[in-house]
């Protein structure tokens, strides 16, 4: 947002330098990205009068001019312009002036044997116009108002500064000059002079407009006004052109310029349609009832003001006349109905559209205009009708027009929303203010005082609020252009603190100050990450936004790109891409993990935090050892790496084979359990994905449910170590060997042995697995080592014989097996 200081001075008293004001605006929330001195390019340029012109004796194209610039001696200047002549007023660049437009510093120099003491300039050389025919000749009426030698900046109205402001989304009032002037008034505590409406127009609430309910919502409106007896040939006055030009908008004609002026001054976009062109378009006399707002059809197109013919679709909101597109609502108008030199009658549109629909339309056609940027940030419908009246007031200054009727979808709001503001709440949130003691003899340089009622009301009145006294404090009425960001009591308290200065309040820290600490779950998660890193894994981070590949993904309402239009429902696909990239780069291994969120659409929208990872290759530094061997880990080695990483949490994890995970090998994958709850999966990638070239090598994938793991690992009996006295008596070990059907899991067998062993059985371990054809294809031999111990005495054979025999019989009966011979 660019705005000139001269324009601001017409609205608010400025009692400080441009540099100091820039600093105050930036601290106040309106960052000044740059401060432009308009007179910088015309330093050393003065008003001069050509007294005489004589042809140069050594050149046919050059002339020797005698120029008076108000000094004691006239200047001799060599000039090559064809339009130079005596008794004209010109812009003279004196010695030492720098013309940045042509990168030239004026020096006293000799040209073809004649000395030249300056330069008579054209508008092109001054940087005011792109091209010029000859030198700039100053209008006599303007020249006679100033003395010779007057700085050119004064004649060109360039004694001005331009503030280039970065307006944030939470302060849409900054998109208007009036809003910025009000902010300056509050910061400097100076008088505000907002232009008042000379007369307001008649309002006709028309409820039968055909309006798209998505574009025109509760706090929106649409209005259209017919204005006759205007002329598109009339150009704008100098003051209007100057303000538009310094704001970066090109002057076209008075009708268009006034709509752009209201856009800048009030922050309300307006658009003018040519009435005669509308009538030709629909084939009859146009009426305000013909206007509507709707979604475009997929087969429609619109030639717009920028010369581009846009293909429309159902994501674009348009303004239609008799159902024919005439503008892309809130973004850009159509060329076919635009105002031109032949315009004598217009329909003036003023509206407030839903920011979401404007954003969608702007994105679909790929342009962002001054209007769309304001609609996207959000503007108040309470200011729209007054902005239209302001535009009509300016039109009346240059045209003889009758009072137009503003046909609007809703009437002026009759009631204002009041925000209760409690005095006690202000004092509790802000605390006391620090005030410097005027008496220098006092030991304490500052004293603490809470804000008075007068200070509170003064600051709020500076930003246009109206306050009504109440027992608890005030009821505050907000002006329309601040109604988008001042919604709650805390917003008003923040404004008070901002205007006084946050640094002016005393520190209000909790007493006593309690240091923060990590919870058990946070510590466990950090330990988990450390466990993976210590075992050679690298942590990665992938995008949570993915393309729309299937209907099971949750779609976001306002995606920037089609490739980032949905929330992911897994991490393993991103990890496969990372592994494939490493394989293509020639890396021998890729061990990665990531803690992130996935999002489930069914049964209900659900966010779940998981730890996912992938293992490819063998992470070894000794590459010269076993270089001819297989670089990939087998299933058990890869599963062992996951076990090592999880050891840090002291969890016992059981594996149960599964064939239900479609992207994993049906014979080399398992579901992971702890304390009887499923916590994730581990397995080798499905061979079909390798054959289809979606995966470039054998990869092991794993996934862990963070909540289940943290819940299990932070239980009191596991999180806090319990130390037991080391036993002083020996243990007795016995080995048993059975032939089992392969359908039984080792974990199930060990669990059954422990249940049967009672107190004397201390531990059970699988020590051998043996296969033999004589057993049959579905059978294998497991050897278990059972450790017996009594904490109070040394066990004898007779103490465990009965128990051991009971265990053997239980296993034989439970698993339909027998001891191996």
PDB file of N, CA, C and O in Angstrom, residues 333-380:
ATOM      1  N   UNK A 333     -13.111  -6.308 -14.062  1.00  0.00           N
ATOM      2  CA  UNK A 333     -14.295  -6.099 -14.887  1.00  0.00           C
ATOM      3  C   UNK A 333     -14.110  -6.595 -16.300  1.00  0.00           C
ATOM      4  O   UNK A 333     -12.999  -6.891 -16.744  1.00  0.00           O
ATOM      5  N   UNK A 334     -15.219  -6.654 -17.024  1.00  0.00           N
ATOM      6  CA  UNK A 334     -15.186  -7.073 -18.421  1.00  0.00           C
ATOM      7  C   UNK A 334     -14.919  -5.904 -19.345  1.00  0.00           C
ATOM      8  O   UNK A 334     -15.380  -4.776 -19.099  1.00  0.00           O
ATOM      9  N   UNK A 335     -14.212  -6.136 -20.440  1.00  0.00           N
ATOM     10  CA  UNK A 335     -13.851  -5.080 -21.382  1.00  0.00           C
ATOM     11  C   UNK A 335     -15.058  -4.638 -22.208  1.00  0.00           C
ATOM     12  O   UNK A 335     -15.178  -3.467 -22.574  1.00  0.00           O
ATOM     13  N   UNK A 336     -15.969  -5.571 -22.474  1.00  0.00           N
ATOM     14  CA  UNK A 336     -17.106  -5.291 -23.349  1.00  0.00           C
ATOM     15  C   UNK A 336     -18.050  -4.258 -22.751  1.00  0.00           C
ATOM     16  O   UNK A 336     -18.743  -3.544 -23.489  1.00  0.00           O
ATOM     17  N   UNK A 337     -18.094  -4.138 -21.431  1.00  0.00           N
ATOM     18  CA  UNK A 337     -19.008  -3.182 -20.772  1.00  0.00           C
ATOM     19  C   UNK A 337     -18.249  -2.087 -20.029  1.00  0.00           C
ATOM     20  O   UNK A 337     -18.803  -1.431 -19.140  1.00  0.00           O
ATOM     21  N   UNK A 338     -16.959  -1.909 -20.370  1.00  0.00           N
ATOM     22  CA  UNK A 338     -16.117  -0.948 -19.647  1.00  0.00           C
ATOM     23  C   UNK A 338     -16.410   0.483 -20.073  1.00  0.00           C
ATOM     24  O   UNK A 338     -16.862   0.757 -21.191  1.00  0.00           O
ATOM     25  N   UNK A 339     -16.121   1.412 -19.172  1.00  0.00           N
ATOM     26  CA  UNK A 339     -16.258   2.841 -19.448  1.00  0.00           C
ATOM     27  C   UNK A 339     -15.182   3.271 -20.432  1.00  0.00           C
ATOM     28  O   UNK A 339     -14.018   2.872 -20.327  1.00  0.00           O
ATOM     29  N   UNK A 340     -15.568   4.124 -21.433  1.00  0.00           N
ATOM     30  CA  UNK A 340     -14.591   4.688 -22.365  1.00  0.00           C
ATOM     31  C   UNK A 340     -14.949   6.149 -22.651  1.00  0.00           C
ATOM     32  O   UNK A 340     -15.807   6.733 -21.983  1.00  0.00           O
ATOM     33  N   UNK A 341     -14.326   6.743 -23.672  1.00  0.00           N
ATOM     34  CA  UNK A 341     -14.536   8.166 -23.964  1.00  0.00           C
ATOM     35  C   UNK A 341     -15.966   8.484 -24.373  1.00  0.00           C
ATOM     36  O   UNK A 341     -16.410   9.634 -24.258  1.00  0.00           O
ATOM     37  N   UNK A 342     -16.697   7.485 -24.878  1.00  0.00           N
ATOM     38  CA  UNK A 342     -18.059   7.718 -25.359  1.00  0.00           C
ATOM     39  C   UNK A 342     -19.119   7.495 -24.280  1.00  0.00           C
ATOM     40  O   UNK A 342     -20.308   7.616 -24.556  1.00  0.00           O
ATOM     41  N   UNK A 343     -18.701   7.162 -23.079  1.00  0.00           N
ATOM     42  CA  UNK A 343     -19.644   6.860 -22.007  1.00  0.00           C
ATOM     43  C   UNK A 343     -20.376   8.117 -21.550  1.00  0.00           C
ATOM     44  O   UNK A 343     -19.761   9.155 -21.285  1.00  0.00           O
ATOM     45  N   UNK A 344     -21.720   8.019 -21.455  1.00  0.00           N
ATOM     46  CA  UNK A 344     -22.532   9.143 -20.968  1.00  0.00           C
ATOM     47  C   UNK A 344     -23.406   8.748 -19.781  1.00  0.00           C
ATOM     48  O   UNK A 344     -23.998   9.614 -19.125  1.00  0.00           O
ATOM     49  N   UNK A 345     -23.500   7.447 -19.525  1.00  0.00           N
ATOM     50  CA  UNK A 345     -24.331   6.972 -18.424  1.00  0.00           C
ATOM     51  C   UNK A 345     -23.714   5.693 -17.873  1.00  0.00           C
ATOM     52  O   UNK A 345     -23.241   4.847 -18.648  1.00  0.00           O
ATOM     53  N   UNK A 346     -23.705   5.547 -16.545  1.00  0.00           N
ATOM     54  CA  UNK A 346     -23.044   4.389 -15.941  1.00  0.00           C
ATOM     55  C   UNK A 346     -23.940   3.732 -14.898  1.00  0.00           C
ATOM     56  O   UNK A 346     -24.880   4.344 -14.399  1.00  0.00           O
ATOM     57  N   UNK A 347     -23.620   2.477 -14.610  1.00  0.00           N
ATOM     58  CA  UNK A 347     -24.121   1.787 -13.431  1.00  0.00           C
ATOM     59  C   UNK A 347     -22.927   1.583 -12.504  1.00  0.00           C
ATOM     60  O   UNK A 347     -21.938   0.967 -12.900  1.00  0.00           O
ATOM     61  N   UNK A 348     -23.025   2.151 -11.296  1.00  0.00           N
ATOM     62  CA  UNK A 348     -21.925   2.080 -10.331  1.00  0.00           C
ATOM     63  C   UNK A 348     -22.191   0.946  -9.349  1.00  0.00           C
ATOM     64  O   UNK A 348     -23.205   0.939  -8.645  1.00  0.00           O
ATOM     65  N   UNK A 349     -21.282  -0.028  -9.329  1.00  0.00           N
ATOM     66  CA  UNK A 349     -21.421  -1.193  -8.451  1.00  0.00           C
ATOM     67  C   UNK A 349     -20.561  -1.017  -7.202  1.00  0.00           C
ATOM     68  O   UNK A 349     -19.395  -0.650  -7.278  1.00  0.00           O
ATOM     69  N   UNK A 350     -21.166  -1.300  -6.049  1.00  0.00           N
ATOM     70  CA  UNK A 350     -20.436  -1.347  -4.785  1.00  0.00           C
ATOM     71  C   UNK A 350     -20.880  -2.580  -4.032  1.00  0.00           C
ATOM     72  O   UNK A 350     -22.084  -2.801  -3.851  1.00  0.00           O
ATOM     73  N   UNK A 351     -19.954  -3.392  -3.597  1.00  0.00           N
ATOM     74  CA  UNK A 351     -20.325  -4.674  -2.980  1.00  0.00           C
ATOM     75  C   UNK A 351     -19.301  -5.088  -1.949  1.00  0.00           C
ATOM     76  O   UNK A 351     -18.178  -4.567  -1.901  1.00  0.00           O
ATOM     77  N   UNK A 352     -19.717  -6.033  -1.125  1.00  0.00           N
ATOM     78  CA  UNK A 352     -18.810  -6.735  -0.226  1.00  0.00           C
ATOM     79  C   UNK A 352     -19.047  -8.216  -0.449  1.00  0.00           C
ATOM     80  O   UNK A 352     -20.160  -8.715  -0.248  1.00  0.00           O
ATOM     81  N   UNK A 353     -17.997  -8.912  -0.918  1.00  0.00           N
ATOM     82  CA  UNK A 353     -18.086 -10.338  -1.220  1.00  0.00           C
ATOM     83  C   UNK A 353     -17.394 -11.159  -0.137  1.00  0.00           C
ATOM     84  O   UNK A 353     -16.516 -10.661   0.576  1.00  0.00           O
ATOM     85  N   UNK A 354     -17.792 -12.404  -0.042  1.00  0.00           N
ATOM     86  CA  UNK A 354     -17.140 -13.343   0.869  1.00  0.00           C
ATOM     87  C   UNK A 354     -15.673 -13.493   0.462  1.00  0.00           C
ATOM     88  O   UNK A 354     -15.388 -13.839  -0.689  1.00  0.00           O
ATOM     89  N   UNK A 355     -14.716 -13.245   1.362  1.00  0.00           N
ATOM     90  CA  UNK A 355     -13.294 -13.336   1.003  1.00  0.00           C
ATOM     91  C   UNK A 355     -12.889 -14.675   0.395  1.00  0.00           C
ATOM     92  O   UNK A 355     -12.016 -14.724  -0.470  1.00  0.00           O
ATOM     93  N   UNK A 356     -13.527 -15.765   0.835  1.00  0.00           N
ATOM     94  CA  UNK A 356     -13.160 -17.094   0.331  1.00  0.00           C
ATOM     95  C   UNK A 356     -13.442 -17.204  -1.160  1.00  0.00           C
ATOM     96  O   UNK A 356     -12.623 -17.721  -1.926  1.00  0.00           O
ATOM     97  N   UNK A 357     -14.607 -16.710  -1.606  1.00  0.00           N
ATOM     98  CA  UNK A 357     -14.950 -16.808  -3.027  1.00  0.00           C
ATOM     99  C   UNK A 357     -14.038 -15.938  -3.885  1.00  0.00           C
ATOM    100  O   UNK A 357     -13.678 -16.324  -5.000  1.00  0.00           O
ATOM    101  N   UNK A 358     -13.654 -14.778  -3.379  1.00  0.00           N
ATOM    102  CA  UNK A 358     -12.747 -13.901  -4.125  1.00  0.00           C
ATOM    103  C   UNK A 358     -11.384 -14.563  -4.271  1.00  0.00           C
ATOM    104  O   UNK A 358     -10.754 -14.519  -5.334  1.00  0.00           O
ATOM    105  N   UNK A 359     -10.929 -15.190  -3.171  1.00  0.00           N
ATOM    106  CA  UNK A 359      -9.633 -15.870  -3.207  1.00  0.00           C
ATOM    107  C   UNK A 359      -9.645 -17.005  -4.238  1.00  0.00           C
ATOM    108  O   UNK A 359      -8.684 -17.212  -4.975  1.00  0.00           O
ATOM    109  N   UNK A 360     -10.740 -17.747  -4.283  1.00  0.00           N
ATOM    110  CA  UNK A 360     -10.845 -18.848  -5.246  1.00  0.00           C
ATOM    111  C   UNK A 360     -10.845 -18.334  -6.678  1.00  0.00           C
ATOM    112  O   UNK A 360     -10.149 -18.870  -7.547  1.00  0.00           O
ATOM    113  N   UNK A 361     -11.623 -17.287  -6.940  1.00  0.00           N
ATOM    114  CA  UNK A 361     -11.682 -16.714  -8.288  1.00  0.00           C
ATOM    115  C   UNK A 361     -10.334 -16.182  -8.724  1.00  0.00           C
ATOM    116  O   UNK A 361      -9.875 -16.426  -9.842  1.00  0.00           O
ATOM    117  N   UNK A 362      -9.685 -15.434  -7.830  1.00  0.00           N
ATOM    118  CA  UNK A 362      -8.374 -14.859  -8.133  1.00  0.00           C
ATOM    119  C   UNK A 362      -7.350 -15.937  -8.436  1.00  0.00           C
ATOM    120  O   UNK A 362      -6.538 -15.813  -9.360  1.00  0.00           O
ATOM    121  N   UNK A 363      -7.415 -17.029  -7.698  1.00  0.00           N
ATOM    122  CA  UNK A 363      -6.470 -18.126  -7.906  1.00  0.00           C
ATOM    123  C   UNK A 363      -6.730 -18.844  -9.228  1.00  0.00           C
ATOM    124  O   UNK A 363      -5.802 -19.209  -9.943  1.00  0.00           O
ATOM    125  N   UNK A 364      -8.021 -19.018  -9.557  1.00  0.00           N
ATOM    126  CA  UNK A 364      -8.378 -19.748 -10.771  1.00  0.00           C
ATOM    127  C   UNK A 364      -7.886 -19.028 -12.024  1.00  0.00           C
ATOM    128  O   UNK A 364      -7.397 -19.669 -12.959  1.00  0.00           O
ATOM    129  N   UNK A 365      -8.013 -17.699 -12.071  1.00  0.00           N
ATOM    130  CA  UNK A 365      -7.598 -16.975 -13.277  1.00  0.00           C
ATOM    131  C   UNK A 365      -6.152 -16.500 -13.192  1.00  0.00           C
ATOM    132  O   UNK A 365      -5.590 -16.023 -14.178  1.00  0.00           O
ATOM    133  N   UNK A 366      -5.543 -16.620 -12.013  1.00  0.00           N
ATOM    134  CA  UNK A 366      -4.113 -16.350 -11.873  1.00  0.00           C
ATOM    135  C   UNK A 366      -3.722 -14.896 -11.795  1.00  0.00           C
ATOM    136  O   UNK A 366      -2.603 -14.537 -12.152  1.00  0.00           O
ATOM    137  N   UNK A 367      -4.620 -14.018 -11.340  1.00  0.00           N
ATOM    138  CA  UNK A 367      -4.250 -12.610 -11.162  1.00  0.00           C
ATOM    139  C   UNK A 367      -4.733 -12.137  -9.797  1.00  0.00           C
ATOM    140  O   UNK A 367      -5.671 -12.685  -9.235  1.00  0.00           O
ATOM    141  N   UNK A 368      -4.086 -11.096  -9.291  1.00  0.00           N
ATOM    142  CA  UNK A 368      -4.477 -10.477  -8.020  1.00  0.00           C
ATOM    143  C   UNK A 368      -4.479  -8.975  -8.234  1.00  0.00           C
ATOM    144  O   UNK A 368      -3.472  -8.383  -8.627  1.00  0.00           O
ATOM    145  N   UNK A 369      -5.611  -8.352  -8.010  1.00  0.00           N
ATOM    146  CA  UNK A 369      -5.776  -6.934  -8.268  1.00  0.00           C
ATOM    147  C   UNK A 369      -5.881  -6.157  -6.959  1.00  0.00           C
ATOM    148  O   UNK A 369      -5.965  -6.735  -5.881  1.00  0.00           O
ATOM    149  N   UNK A 370      -5.897  -4.816  -7.083  1.00  0.00           N
ATOM    150  CA  UNK A 370      -6.075  -3.971  -5.904  1.00  0.00           C
ATOM    151  C   UNK A 370      -7.407  -4.283  -5.215  1.00  0.00           C
ATOM    152  O   UNK A 370      -7.494  -4.300  -3.984  1.00  0.00           O
ATOM    153  N   UNK A 371      -8.440  -4.538  -6.018  1.00  0.00           N
ATOM    154  CA  UNK A 371      -9.752  -4.866  -5.442  1.00  0.00           C
ATOM    155  C   UNK A 371      -9.725  -6.206  -4.733  1.00  0.00           C
ATOM    156  O   UNK A 371     -10.184  -6.326  -3.585  1.00  0.00           O
ATOM    157  N   UNK A 372      -9.217  -7.234  -5.413  1.00  0.00           N
ATOM    158  CA  UNK A 372      -9.241  -8.581  -4.825  1.00  0.00           C
ATOM    159  C   UNK A 372      -8.419  -8.649  -3.544  1.00  0.00           C
ATOM    160  O   UNK A 372      -8.773  -9.359  -2.608  1.00  0.00           O
ATOM    161  N   UNK A 373      -7.304  -7.915  -3.486  1.00  0.00           N
ATOM    162  CA  UNK A 373      -6.465  -7.955  -2.288  1.00  0.00           C
ATOM    163  C   UNK A 373      -7.211  -7.388  -1.083  1.00  0.00           C
ATOM    164  O   UNK A 373      -7.032  -7.852   0.045  1.00  0.00           O
ATOM    165  N   UNK A 374      -8.077  -6.400  -1.307  1.00  0.00           N
ATOM    166  CA  UNK A 374      -8.867  -5.837  -0.208  1.00  0.00           C
ATOM    167  C   UNK A 374     -10.000  -6.773   0.195  1.00  0.00           C
ATOM    168  O   UNK A 374     -10.267  -6.961   1.387  1.00  0.00           O
ATOM    169  N   UNK A 375     -10.666  -7.346  -0.795  1.00  0.00           N
ATOM    170  CA  UNK A 375     -11.741  -8.291  -0.476  1.00  0.00           C
ATOM    171  C   UNK A 375     -11.201  -9.512   0.266  1.00  0.00           C
ATOM    172  O   UNK A 375     -11.847 -10.048   1.166  1.00  0.00           O
ATOM    173  N   UNK A 376     -10.019  -9.980  -0.117  1.00  0.00           N
ATOM    174  CA  UNK A 376      -9.448 -11.170   0.514  1.00  0.00           C
ATOM    175  C   UNK A 376      -9.149 -10.925   1.986  1.00  0.00           C
ATOM    176  O   UNK A 376      -9.291 -11.822   2.827  1.00  0.00           O
ATOM    177  N   UNK A 377      -8.686  -9.719   2.318  1.00  0.00           N
ATOM    178  CA  UNK A 377      -8.394  -9.403   3.720  1.00  0.00           C
ATOM    179  C   UNK A 377      -9.670  -9.179   4.521  1.00  0.00           C
ATOM    180  O   UNK A 377      -9.684  -9.359   5.732  1.00  0.00           O
ATOM    181  N   UNK A 378     -10.737  -8.801   3.830  1.00  0.00           N
ATOM    182  CA  UNK A 378     -12.003  -8.592   4.508  1.00  0.00           C
ATOM    183  C   UNK A 378     -12.276  -7.117   4.740  1.00  0.00           C
ATOM    184  O   UNK A 378     -11.456  -6.416   5.342  1.00  0.00           O
ATOM    185  N   UNK A 379     -13.416  -6.629   4.239  1.00  0.00           N
ATOM    186  CA  UNK A 379     -13.820  -5.245   4.476  1.00  0.00           C
ATOM    187  C   UNK A 379     -15.221  -5.252   5.081  1.00  0.00           C
ATOM    188  O   UNK A 379     -15.963  -6.228   4.969  1.00  0.00           O
ATOM    189  N   UNK A 380     -15.588  -4.165   5.716  1.00  0.00           N
ATOM    190  CA  UNK A 380     -16.867  -4.094   6.416  1.00  0.00           C
ATOM    191  C   UNK A 380     -17.970  -3.598   5.485  1.00  0.00           C
ATOM    192  O   UNK A 380     -17.819  -2.583   4.798  1.00  0.00           O
TER     193      UNK A 380
END
